[in-house]
XYZ file of C-alpha atoms in Angstrom:
677
model
C 19.458 -3.601 -35.854
C 17.924 -2.141 -32.717
C 19.206 -3.468 -29.398
C 16.460 -4.390 -26.963
C 16.356 -1.989 -24.018
C 13.821 -2.226 -21.212
C 12.939 1.078 -19.544
C 12.663 -0.805 -16.237
C 16.453 -1.109 -16.277
C 16.569 2.565 -15.307
C 14.233 2.264 -12.297
C 17.013 1.685 -9.764
C 19.027 4.688 -10.903
C 15.894 6.843 -11.033
C 14.806 5.918 -7.508
C 18.277 6.422 -6.026
C 18.789 9.837 -7.590
C 15.215 11.016 -7.004
C 15.380 10.061 -3.312
C 18.688 11.875 -2.943
C 17.335 14.989 -4.648
C 14.125 14.941 -2.571
C 16.189 14.723 0.628
C 18.327 17.638 -0.569
C 15.182 19.633 -1.378
C 13.815 19.022 2.124
C 17.054 20.253 3.689
C 17.022 23.346 1.475
C 13.465 24.150 2.554
C 14.405 23.742 6.223
C 17.337 26.123 5.726
C 14.999 28.627 4.075
C 12.635 28.270 7.044
C 15.502 29.073 9.415
C 16.347 32.113 7.292
C 12.736 33.277 7.578
C 12.914 33.151 11.375
C 16.149 35.171 11.232
C 14.629 37.721 8.867
C 17.148 36.942 6.110
C 17.060 35.284 2.694
C 19.135 32.484 1.181
C 19.204 33.089 -2.597
C 21.814 30.393 -3.183
C 19.761 27.806 -1.300
C 16.695 28.802 -3.335
C 18.631 28.268 -6.562
C 19.875 24.880 -5.312
C 16.276 23.957 -4.532
C 15.169 25.003 -8.013
C 17.875 22.854 -9.614
C 16.892 19.843 -7.486
C 13.237 20.175 -8.487
C 14.152 20.703 -12.125
C 16.277 17.549 -12.100
C 13.514 15.556 -10.400
C 11.117 16.719 -13.094
C 13.529 15.655 -15.810
C 14.090 12.237 -14.253
C 10.365 11.648 -13.798
C 9.688 12.725 -17.360
C 12.327 10.307 -18.587
C 10.555 7.504 -16.707
C 7.091 8.659 -17.757
C 5.893 9.319 -14.176
C 3.634 12.255 -14.994
C 2.292 12.922 -11.447
C 5.840 13.620 -10.249
C 6.466 15.784 -13.303
C 3.402 17.910 -12.544
C 4.173 18.293 -8.828
C 7.813 19.153 -9.494
C 6.825 21.636 -12.172
C 4.348 23.399 -9.889
C 6.984 23.643 -7.156
C 9.578 24.713 -9.694
C 7.370 27.610 -10.781
C 6.914 28.637 -7.149
C 10.648 28.510 -6.442
C 11.484 30.384 -9.656
C 9.288 33.225 -8.389
C 11.163 33.168 -5.075
C 14.474 33.293 -6.929
C 13.324 36.333 -8.901
C 12.267 37.918 -5.605
C 15.810 37.652 -4.255
C 15.355 34.310 -2.493
C 12.266 35.273 -0.507
C 9.953 32.327 0.173
C 7.106 32.848 2.630
C 6.519 30.452 5.557
C 3.273 29.345 3.908
C 5.142 28.596 0.691
C 7.746 26.579 2.618
C 4.986 24.534 4.268
C 3.286 23.788 0.949
C 6.619 23.004 -0.710
C 7.429 20.473 2.026
C 4.062 18.833 1.394
C 4.868 18.730 -2.301
C 8.245 17.071 -1.700
C 6.478 14.557 0.525
C 4.045 13.748 -2.289
C 6.977 13.297 -4.675
C 8.759 10.980 -2.214
C 5.642 8.820 -1.816
C 5.399 8.377 -5.584
C 9.113 7.627 -5.921
C 8.674 4.919 -3.281
C 5.760 3.495 -5.268
C 7.990 3.308 -8.350
C 10.692 1.576 -6.285
C 8.206 -1.009 -4.997
C 6.610 -1.480 -8.438
C 3.266 -0.271 -7.051
C 0.604 1.812 -8.716
C 1.706 5.441 -8.586
C -0.880 7.814 -7.137
C -2.340 10.313 -9.559
C -1.794 14.027 -9.831
C -2.751 15.823 -6.560
C -4.912 18.456 -8.201
C -5.769 20.264 -4.966
C -2.121 20.527 -3.909
C -1.055 21.859 -7.296
C -3.884 24.394 -7.203
C -2.742 25.500 -3.749
C 0.827 25.883 -4.962
C -0.374 27.910 -7.939
C -2.416 30.188 -5.682
C 0.686 31.044 -3.652
C 2.792 31.880 -6.676
C 2.664 35.643 -7.093
C 4.494 35.635 -10.419
C 2.119 36.785 -13.214
C 1.497 34.218 -15.903
C 3.205 34.719 -19.239
C 0.953 36.309 -21.796
C 2.879 35.041 -24.802
C 4.216 31.571 -25.499
C 6.923 30.679 -27.913
C 5.637 30.694 -31.448
C 7.854 27.931 -32.776
C 7.445 24.636 -30.903
C 10.060 22.030 -31.884
C 8.790 19.463 -34.365
C 7.471 16.376 -32.610
C 7.147 18.156 -29.250
C 3.643 19.496 -29.767
C 1.470 18.629 -26.772
C 4.438 17.214 -24.810
C 5.459 20.387 -22.981
C 3.917 22.059 -19.963
C 3.132 25.751 -19.791
C 6.211 26.325 -17.665
C 8.443 24.528 -20.149
C 7.000 26.590 -22.982
C 7.791 29.668 -20.906
C 11.393 28.468 -20.646
C 11.591 28.201 -24.434
C 9.991 31.604 -24.766
C 12.607 33.120 -22.466
C 15.377 31.433 -24.470
C 13.953 32.888 -27.668
C 13.801 36.395 -26.177
C 17.418 36.202 -24.983
C 18.711 34.676 -28.244
C 19.903 31.442 -26.629
C 19.676 28.409 -28.948
C 17.381 25.503 -28.135
C 18.629 22.074 -29.172
C 16.756 18.814 -29.693
C 18.946 15.907 -28.620
C 18.083 12.250 -29.145
C 20.022 9.589 -27.261
C 19.637 5.853 -27.890
C 21.066 3.593 -25.149
C 23.035 0.552 -26.226
C 25.073 -2.204 -24.650
C 28.244 -0.782 -26.193
C 27.558 2.604 -24.610
C 26.955 1.023 -21.207
C 30.344 -0.712 -21.325
C 31.906 2.723 -21.895
C 30.043 4.178 -18.915
C 27.673 6.193 -21.110
C 24.053 6.020 -19.937
C 21.063 8.320 -20.108
C 21.884 9.428 -16.559
C 25.439 10.466 -17.498
C 24.310 12.155 -20.730
C 21.541 14.034 -18.921
C 23.922 15.120 -16.150
C 26.624 16.302 -18.547
C 24.201 18.180 -20.787
C 22.666 19.908 -17.770
C 26.158 21.127 -16.858
C 26.472 23.170 -20.086
C 22.918 24.449 -20.340
C 19.342 24.203 -19.119
C 17.780 20.806 -19.760
C 14.093 21.533 -20.308
C 12.639 18.057 -20.718
C 13.666 14.426 -21.175
C 11.066 12.208 -22.794
C 11.355 8.436 -23.499
C 10.174 7.155 -26.862
C 9.664 3.522 -27.915
C 11.488 2.326 -31.031
C 10.177 -0.498 -33.179
C 12.689 -3.198 -34.076
C 12.700 -6.371 -36.165
C 9.863 -8.710 -35.234
C 8.681 -8.099 -31.684
C 11.925 -6.450 -30.590
C 11.613 -2.975 -29.128
C 14.055 -0.356 -27.975
C 13.917 3.039 -26.387
C 15.214 6.478 -27.275
C 15.341 9.583 -25.126
C 14.348 12.910 -26.673
C 15.725 15.943 -24.846
C 15.327 19.698 -25.189
C 18.408 21.686 -24.187
C 18.779 25.450 -23.880
C 22.476 26.192 -24.268
C 24.904 28.740 -25.681
C 27.290 25.915 -26.505
C 27.940 24.944 -30.110
C 26.815 21.719 -31.725
C 30.347 20.310 -31.477
C 30.536 21.090 -27.774
C 27.201 19.376 -27.157
C 28.274 16.351 -29.204
C 31.538 16.097 -27.280
C 29.722 16.497 -23.969
C 27.282 13.723 -24.871
C 30.329 11.596 -25.790
C 28.516 9.417 -28.274
C 27.861 9.298 -31.986
C 24.281 8.171 -31.390
C 23.079 11.682 -30.609
C 21.017 13.637 -33.119
C 21.398 17.361 -32.427
C 19.305 20.004 -34.206
C 18.954 23.696 -33.366
C 15.188 24.152 -33.238
C 14.962 27.892 -32.534
C 16.573 30.008 -35.247
C 18.414 33.199 -34.438
C 20.294 35.689 -36.535
C 23.889 34.821 -37.318
C 24.972 38.055 -35.648
C 23.191 37.156 -32.391
C 24.707 33.689 -32.257
C 28.143 35.076 -33.080
C 27.778 37.623 -30.285
C 26.935 34.871 -27.791
C 29.899 32.778 -28.911
C 32.242 35.765 -28.713
C 31.113 36.662 -25.203
C 33.027 33.729 -23.768
C 30.250 32.996 -21.289
C 31.227 30.571 -18.538
C 28.441 28.149 -19.413
C 29.789 27.628 -22.927
C 33.033 25.739 -22.305
C 35.282 24.584 -25.064
C 34.784 21.101 -26.399
C 36.654 18.668 -24.157
C 38.898 16.066 -25.626
C 36.952 12.816 -25.984
C 39.543 10.751 -24.103
C 39.602 13.292 -21.263
C 35.818 13.071 -21.021
C 35.902 9.292 -20.797
C 38.512 9.574 -18.036
C 36.284 12.017 -16.153
C 33.379 9.581 -16.353
C 35.604 6.838 -14.978
C 36.366 8.939 -11.926
C 32.733 9.709 -11.203
C 30.742 8.076 -8.432
C 29.195 4.750 -9.425
C 25.844 3.847 -7.864
C 25.786 0.224 -6.754
C 22.660 -1.568 -5.595
C 23.003 -2.537 -1.926
C 22.029 -6.120 -2.757
C 25.249 -6.448 -4.771
C 27.304 -5.338 -1.786
C 25.345 -7.800 0.361
C 26.225 -10.554 -2.099
C 29.883 -9.540 -1.932
C 29.695 -9.610 1.869
C 28.155 -13.084 1.717
C 31.005 -14.377 -0.438
C 33.498 -12.917 2.041
C 31.637 -14.675 4.847
C 32.021 -18.019 3.091
C 35.746 -17.390 2.629
C 36.155 -16.671 6.350
C 34.398 -19.925 7.265
C 36.623 -21.788 4.791
C 39.695 -20.291 6.472
C 38.505 -21.572 9.863
C 38.116 -25.048 8.411
C 41.581 -24.849 6.873
C 43.047 -23.993 10.283
C 41.240 -26.980 11.820
C 42.660 -29.293 9.172
C 46.166 -27.896 9.664
C 45.853 -28.528 13.408
C 44.691 -32.096 12.723
C 47.663 -32.724 10.403
C 50.049 -31.300 13.010
C 48.726 -33.777 15.586
C 49.817 -36.584 13.264
C 53.404 -35.371 13.541
C 53.717 -33.724 10.126
C 55.539 -30.452 9.511
C 52.872 -27.800 8.892
C 54.967 -24.638 9.172
C 54.575 -23.797 5.484
C 50.823 -24.417 5.667
C 50.540 -22.151 8.708
C 52.391 -19.379 6.850
C 49.961 -19.666 3.934
C 46.971 -19.663 6.309
C 48.302 -16.562 8.079
C 48.823 -14.803 4.740
C 45.287 -15.713 3.707
C 44.001 -14.341 7.010
C 45.702 -10.985 6.420
C 44.361 -10.834 2.870
C 40.839 -11.579 4.089
C 41.086 -8.812 6.684
C 42.173 -6.380 3.958
C 39.271 -7.538 1.781
C 36.880 -7.127 4.690
C 38.039 -3.540 5.231
C 37.677 -2.766 1.512
C 34.114 -4.135 1.404
C 33.236 -2.279 4.593
C 34.471 0.999 3.094
C 32.147 0.447 0.139
C 29.212 -0.081 2.524
C 29.906 2.958 4.699
C 27.539 5.937 4.816
C 27.951 9.271 6.561
C 26.212 9.447 9.919
C 25.281 13.042 9.071
C 23.235 11.737 6.130
C 21.580 9.131 8.360
C 20.517 11.825 10.829
C 19.043 14.191 8.219
C 15.458 12.766 8.426
C 15.370 13.823 12.084
C 15.082 17.457 10.951
C 11.638 16.900 9.471
C 10.640 14.713 12.433
C 11.437 17.440 14.967
C 9.762 20.079 12.820
C 6.530 18.055 12.724
C 6.653 17.220 16.437
C 7.263 20.847 17.371
C 4.172 21.848 15.438
C 1.958 19.072 16.823
C 3.045 19.652 20.446
C 3.092 23.461 20.049
C 6.553 23.603 21.603
C 9.354 25.453 19.810
C 12.267 23.032 19.494
C 15.564 23.271 17.670
C 17.496 20.190 16.599
C 21.292 20.317 16.588
C 23.111 17.577 14.670
C 26.823 17.011 15.278
C 28.234 14.082 13.322
C 31.256 15.433 11.456
C 32.655 12.909 8.994
C 31.832 9.821 11.081
C 30.727 6.810 9.029
C 29.120 3.427 9.657
C 27.837 0.406 7.759
C 24.601 0.992 5.840
C 23.077 -2.114 7.462
C 23.816 -0.732 10.947
C 22.473 2.684 9.941
C 19.185 1.180 8.766
C 18.714 -0.591 12.126
C 19.849 2.381 14.167
C 17.583 5.042 12.667
C 14.303 3.712 14.223
C 15.948 3.771 17.664
C 17.102 7.354 17.162
C 13.629 8.350 15.993
C 12.132 6.961 19.220
C 14.671 8.808 21.383
C 14.183 12.127 19.596
C 10.391 11.736 19.655
C 10.484 11.053 23.401
C 12.741 14.060 23.961
C 10.305 16.426 22.243
C 7.097 14.868 23.568
C 8.181 13.999 27.138
C 11.157 16.166 28.056
C 10.843 19.595 26.451
C 8.546 21.817 28.521
C 5.975 24.303 27.267
C 7.440 27.773 26.539
C 5.855 29.358 29.622
C 7.252 26.606 31.878
C 10.739 27.037 30.423
C 10.566 30.797 30.884
C 9.513 30.343 34.524
C 12.492 28.019 35.050
C 14.890 30.555 33.548
C 15.436 28.582 30.347
C 15.185 29.776 26.731
C 11.629 29.333 25.475
C 12.956 27.237 22.593
C 14.016 23.776 23.669
C 17.098 22.053 22.267
C 17.566 18.436 21.263
C 21.168 17.646 20.374
C 22.230 14.470 18.549
C 25.997 14.003 18.451
C 28.142 11.197 17.105
C 31.846 10.472 17.547
C 34.100 7.531 16.770
C 35.224 6.077 20.101
C 37.364 3.245 18.748
C 38.491 1.789 15.454
C 35.226 -0.102 15.097
C 32.697 1.690 17.313
C 30.747 4.929 17.370
C 28.986 6.671 20.227
C 25.680 8.448 19.624
C 24.278 10.760 22.279
C 20.714 12.122 22.212
C 20.604 14.971 24.731
C 17.833 17.432 25.597
C 17.655 20.451 27.896
C 14.195 19.567 29.160
C 12.771 18.744 32.552
C 14.714 15.534 33.145
C 13.192 12.271 34.372
C 11.572 12.195 37.809
C 13.069 9.037 39.287
C 10.639 8.988 42.236
C 7.606 9.273 39.948
C 8.877 6.408 37.797
C 9.521 4.327 40.932
C 5.941 4.831 42.093
C 4.596 3.866 38.692
C 6.890 0.825 38.473
C 6.144 -0.095 42.117
C 9.816 -0.669 42.922
C 12.671 1.437 44.316
C 15.048 3.062 41.824
C 18.413 4.064 43.238
C 20.412 4.941 40.118
C 20.206 5.962 36.483
C 21.104 2.381 35.559
C 18.079 1.020 37.429
C 15.946 3.782 35.926
C 16.994 2.723 32.428
C 16.175 -0.887 33.257
C 12.624 0.117 34.185
C 12.136 2.403 31.182
C 13.182 -0.320 28.731
C 10.679 -2.870 30.017
C 8.227 -3.887 27.262
C 4.915 -2.110 27.768
C 6.149 0.340 30.405
C 5.115 3.936 29.747
C 5.315 7.129 31.755
C 2.012 8.304 30.255
C -1.428 7.459 31.569
C -3.028 7.908 28.126
C -1.412 7.114 24.784
C -1.194 9.857 22.168
C -0.425 9.780 18.462
C 3.202 10.491 19.376
C 3.923 8.205 22.346
C 2.564 6.468 25.401
C 2.242 2.819 24.363
C 5.385 1.572 26.085
C 7.113 0.380 22.931
C 9.700 3.069 22.203
C 12.410 2.412 24.797
C 11.985 -1.341 24.462
C 12.762 -0.969 20.746
C 15.790 1.220 21.499
C 17.159 -1.369 23.938
C 16.557 -4.241 21.539
C 18.218 -2.470 18.611
C 21.240 -1.126 20.488
C 22.000 -4.173 22.627
C 20.385 -7.308 21.192
C 20.569 -6.583 17.452
C 23.742 -4.501 17.247
C 25.619 -5.916 20.222
C 26.168 -2.451 21.666
C 25.429 -0.607 24.880
C 22.737 1.800 26.050
C 23.221 4.196 28.957
C 21.160 6.956 30.568
C 22.073 10.096 32.471
C 19.374 12.464 33.720
C 19.197 15.483 36.004
C 15.812 16.671 37.203
C 15.127 20.103 35.780
C 18.222 20.122 33.551
C 17.728 17.427 30.928
C 18.436 13.858 29.873
C 21.058 12.139 27.735
C 20.820 8.674 26.183
C 24.099 7.204 24.936
C 24.260 4.408 22.367
C 27.623 2.756 21.756
C 27.420 0.462 18.722
C 29.830 -1.221 16.284
C 30.187 0.272 12.817
C 29.448 -3.140 11.281
C 27.908 -6.412 12.465
C 28.161 -8.761 9.467
C 31.696 -9.823 10.400
C 32.859 -9.176 13.943
C 35.491 -10.076 16.497
C 34.297 -12.441 19.223
C 35.614 -14.253 22.283
C 34.976 -17.993 22.179
C 34.793 -20.098 25.343
C 33.473 -23.354 26.777
C 30.802 -24.151 29.332
C 30.876 -27.879 29.855
C 31.186 -29.491 26.431
C 29.451 -26.594 24.677
C 31.249 -23.802 22.849
C 29.808 -20.259 22.744
C 30.875 -16.822 21.531
C 30.175 -13.258 22.648
C 31.029 -9.982 20.851
C 34.503 -8.869 21.869
C 33.299 -5.274 21.967
C 31.039 -6.036 24.942
C 33.755 -7.642 27.073
C 35.673 -5.128 29.169
C 37.981 -7.586 30.835
C 38.718 -11.285 31.381
C 40.162 -12.456 34.709
C 40.902 -15.624 36.636
C 38.322 -17.069 39.035
C 39.513 -18.829 42.186
C 38.069 -19.662 45.590
C 40.275 -16.974 47.142
C 38.691 -14.234 45.027
C 35.193 -14.895 46.396
C 34.699 -12.214 49.014
C 30.944 -12.454 49.532
C 28.478 -15.226 48.853
C 28.896 -18.788 47.636
C 30.906 -19.778 44.597
C 28.867 -20.419 41.463
C 27.122 -23.799 41.799
C 26.312 -26.286 39.075
C 22.892 -27.672 38.096
C 21.861 -30.795 39.911
C 23.525 -29.731 43.149
C 20.186 -28.871 44.697
C 20.937 -25.162 44.787
C 18.299 -22.561 44.059
C 18.510 -20.135 41.198
C 19.697 -17.467 43.620
C 22.910 -19.440 44.248
C 23.917 -18.939 40.632
C 25.353 -15.587 41.672
C 28.359 -14.643 43.785
C 29.994 -11.361 44.686
C 33.638 -10.940 43.791
C 35.850 -8.112 44.883
C 37.763 -6.877 41.878
C 39.932 -3.771 41.959
C 38.249 -2.540 45.105
C 34.726 -3.008 43.776
C 32.183 -5.743 44.491
C 31.066 -7.220 41.173
C 28.161 -9.667 40.764
C 29.424 -12.914 39.253
C 26.875 -15.138 37.507
C 27.640 -18.714 36.591
C 26.967 -18.975 32.870
C 26.820 -22.748 33.146
C 24.137 -22.513 35.836
C 22.100 -20.031 33.814
C 22.265 -22.249 30.720
C 21.802 -25.432 32.808
C 25.062 -26.921 31.553
C 27.011 -29.118 33.999
C 30.700 -29.809 33.427
C 31.463 -31.128 36.900
C 34.310 -28.643 37.208
C 34.674 -25.228 38.788
C 34.604 -22.236 36.442
C 38.086 -20.792 35.918
C 37.536 -17.597 33.890
C 35.179 -14.632 34.126
C 34.083 -12.152 31.454
C 33.297 -8.638 32.678
C 30.665 -6.587 30.850
C 28.733 -3.423 31.651
C 25.001 -3.637 32.070
C 23.230 -0.283 32.267
C 26.575 1.257 33.130
C 27.331 -1.189 35.978
C 29.984 -3.965 35.837
C 28.850 -7.585 35.894
C 30.835 -10.795 35.381
C 29.989 -14.230 33.958
C 32.047 -17.270 34.860
C 32.983 -19.828 32.164
C 34.980 -23.056 32.202
C 37.647 -22.298 29.595
C 38.548 -19.481 27.215
C 39.345 -20.576 23.649
C 40.441 -17.288 22.110
C 39.547 -14.254 20.046
C 38.408 -14.775 16.463
C 36.904 -12.948 13.507
C 33.619 -14.650 12.628
C 30.561 -14.353 10.436
C 27.360 -13.955 12.459
C 23.999 -15.226 11.256
C 21.048 -13.674 13.050
C 18.127 -15.785 14.273
C 15.023 -14.054 12.955
C 12.463 -16.862 13.158
C 10.258 -16.088 16.198
C 9.532 -19.805 16.624
C 13.173 -20.556 17.462
C 14.128 -17.285 19.140
C 15.468 -17.849 22.669
C 16.207 -15.038 25.145
C 19.950 -14.536 25.447
C 20.824 -16.040 22.052
C 21.265 -13.529 19.217
C 22.783 -15.563 16.401
C 25.028 -18.381 15.268
C 28.443 -18.717 13.702
C 30.762 -21.411 12.370
C 34.175 -21.702 13.999
C 35.413 -24.071 11.320
C 34.265 -27.414 12.711
C 31.054 -27.406 10.664
C 28.849 -27.140 13.744
C 26.788 -24.048 14.585
C 28.101 -22.105 17.565
C 25.651 -19.899 19.455
C 26.319 -16.222 20.084
C 25.125 -15.110 23.507
C 23.682 -11.802 24.657
C 25.027 -11.577 28.196
C 22.885 -8.539 29.017
C 19.744 -10.462 28.106
C 20.885 -13.472 30.138
C 21.329 -11.182 33.137
C 17.736 -10.007 32.660
C 16.583 -13.633 32.472
C 18.342 -14.290 35.783
C 16.664 -11.282 37.440
C 13.269 -12.429 36.188
C 13.870 -15.896 37.675
C 14.789 -14.378 41.015
C 11.742 -12.101 40.948
C 9.429 -15.013 40.203
């Protein structure tokens, strides 16, 4: 009886692997381009590129996405010629190959989104073929495997022809997926990967199987060029549901000679149990939605723990002994923290991988602006949550785009200033604490003219902090006319919103006229569960990210050195009286009354102050009472109809009521706007 298998089950794995291979192919092409500028070749990189394209072609063939198959095959033929030429790939070929990878990526995205896949780009393939200097084969293999007539491209037939000439066997392998195989970790992806390790996988082709009634299944027909024996291939496939037939006959003497040569790509048959163990140790691809679901369940457990602590406190007030309950609650808290760390590790991605798309961005910008620019990425092994990475990348793209379009001068200007004609944009990342990273986007361009920005903004600018405040205003642009690259006043506003409002981090600027500019983003590695400080203003409870608070200190009448103490609403004071100046550690720090800003009256003087840094400068907010530091689950407020400046999300502290999370930087901006108006 045939088990029902839907080919759509393989879409997720196909998209994930194809995207990864396309990204690797892009990086290989960029490395080859660098080699061209240095007058060298990279044969190993060319071979890696060929393997990536060959694998993409096999995956697409397995899924029946013929346009990708044709593009990959055309590129594969081009790269094979480069490999035979010692790794030499012309700049024109690199440019066309990058276009081809882009076309593949667009079609992979269409498959991921279940959209109609664009057809075969005939003009592009013709262009690729015109670049290929390798003469076409004049003779194709005479014996095509039974059932494969009309299913192979010219290039694939050439592969079979080459195998025939070199006396390497060609094997037809049929794999039928089943539920029992899946439970053992055996899928078409694992079989294809393992077979490719012992030979050259020419083509993978899905075939529908008719079952009882309306039931249908699927089988995968594969052509493998390999010196390995039938037993080795069977052991490598690790399943009894593989039909293996040698389809190209050779003399017994030739086959014996190959077997006796002990070639490295004909390993001995592994023990079946060892092979299963190896599969178990391999990387398992997990859909991000499953990790999100796991994170959601953890969030519910954390809220339940808060409620348990509230109930324990209520029981203690009744005079009961709750020591044993507190011990259990503390143990549960430690276990939840361990679980949180384990889930976070599963969600972590390398920052270096996140930054890779910037290579293509800078390459395109350098061409469009006609300014030679090199991008230097320094991330090491730093990691962060995938959700944070997805939010952070658009901000980094804006900063890098601005650096190339605004900061890097034309080659003749750089030469006149004594600089190298090629500009440099450097993106570096380091871990600055257990739960934070610091990203710096630095250029060696002309710097930002503070006086020119002040004239355009029609206000004085005395520091880099004030300059950053102007640059991040929505709609503010340093350009008179917008271009396709920049000039609409949206970029820096997006960077500020992502770094500060969405991620609860910090953004700082340092610029030197004529020497360059550096933007620094300090963000947490995860935002789903975070540490916060909870406090009261009047009868209301609020929280702020603990990472933003530099210090908490006592507020008293004696500490007010300049200005009035923070007033309360209803006292007839103006908005300006919501601020005082406190001298703290030899520095005058603005102190804003949070109760006055939020129009909350408790009738009591604020007793605590939270110190943050806004655009690199310290600022304090007074509150009535500190409650403590807690680990909470934050829910963002995405509905624009209920979005309020200064409020970034909500959490549950265990009492069943939503507690608002405040953005103190945004509240400071609200205060400045009130004063200005």
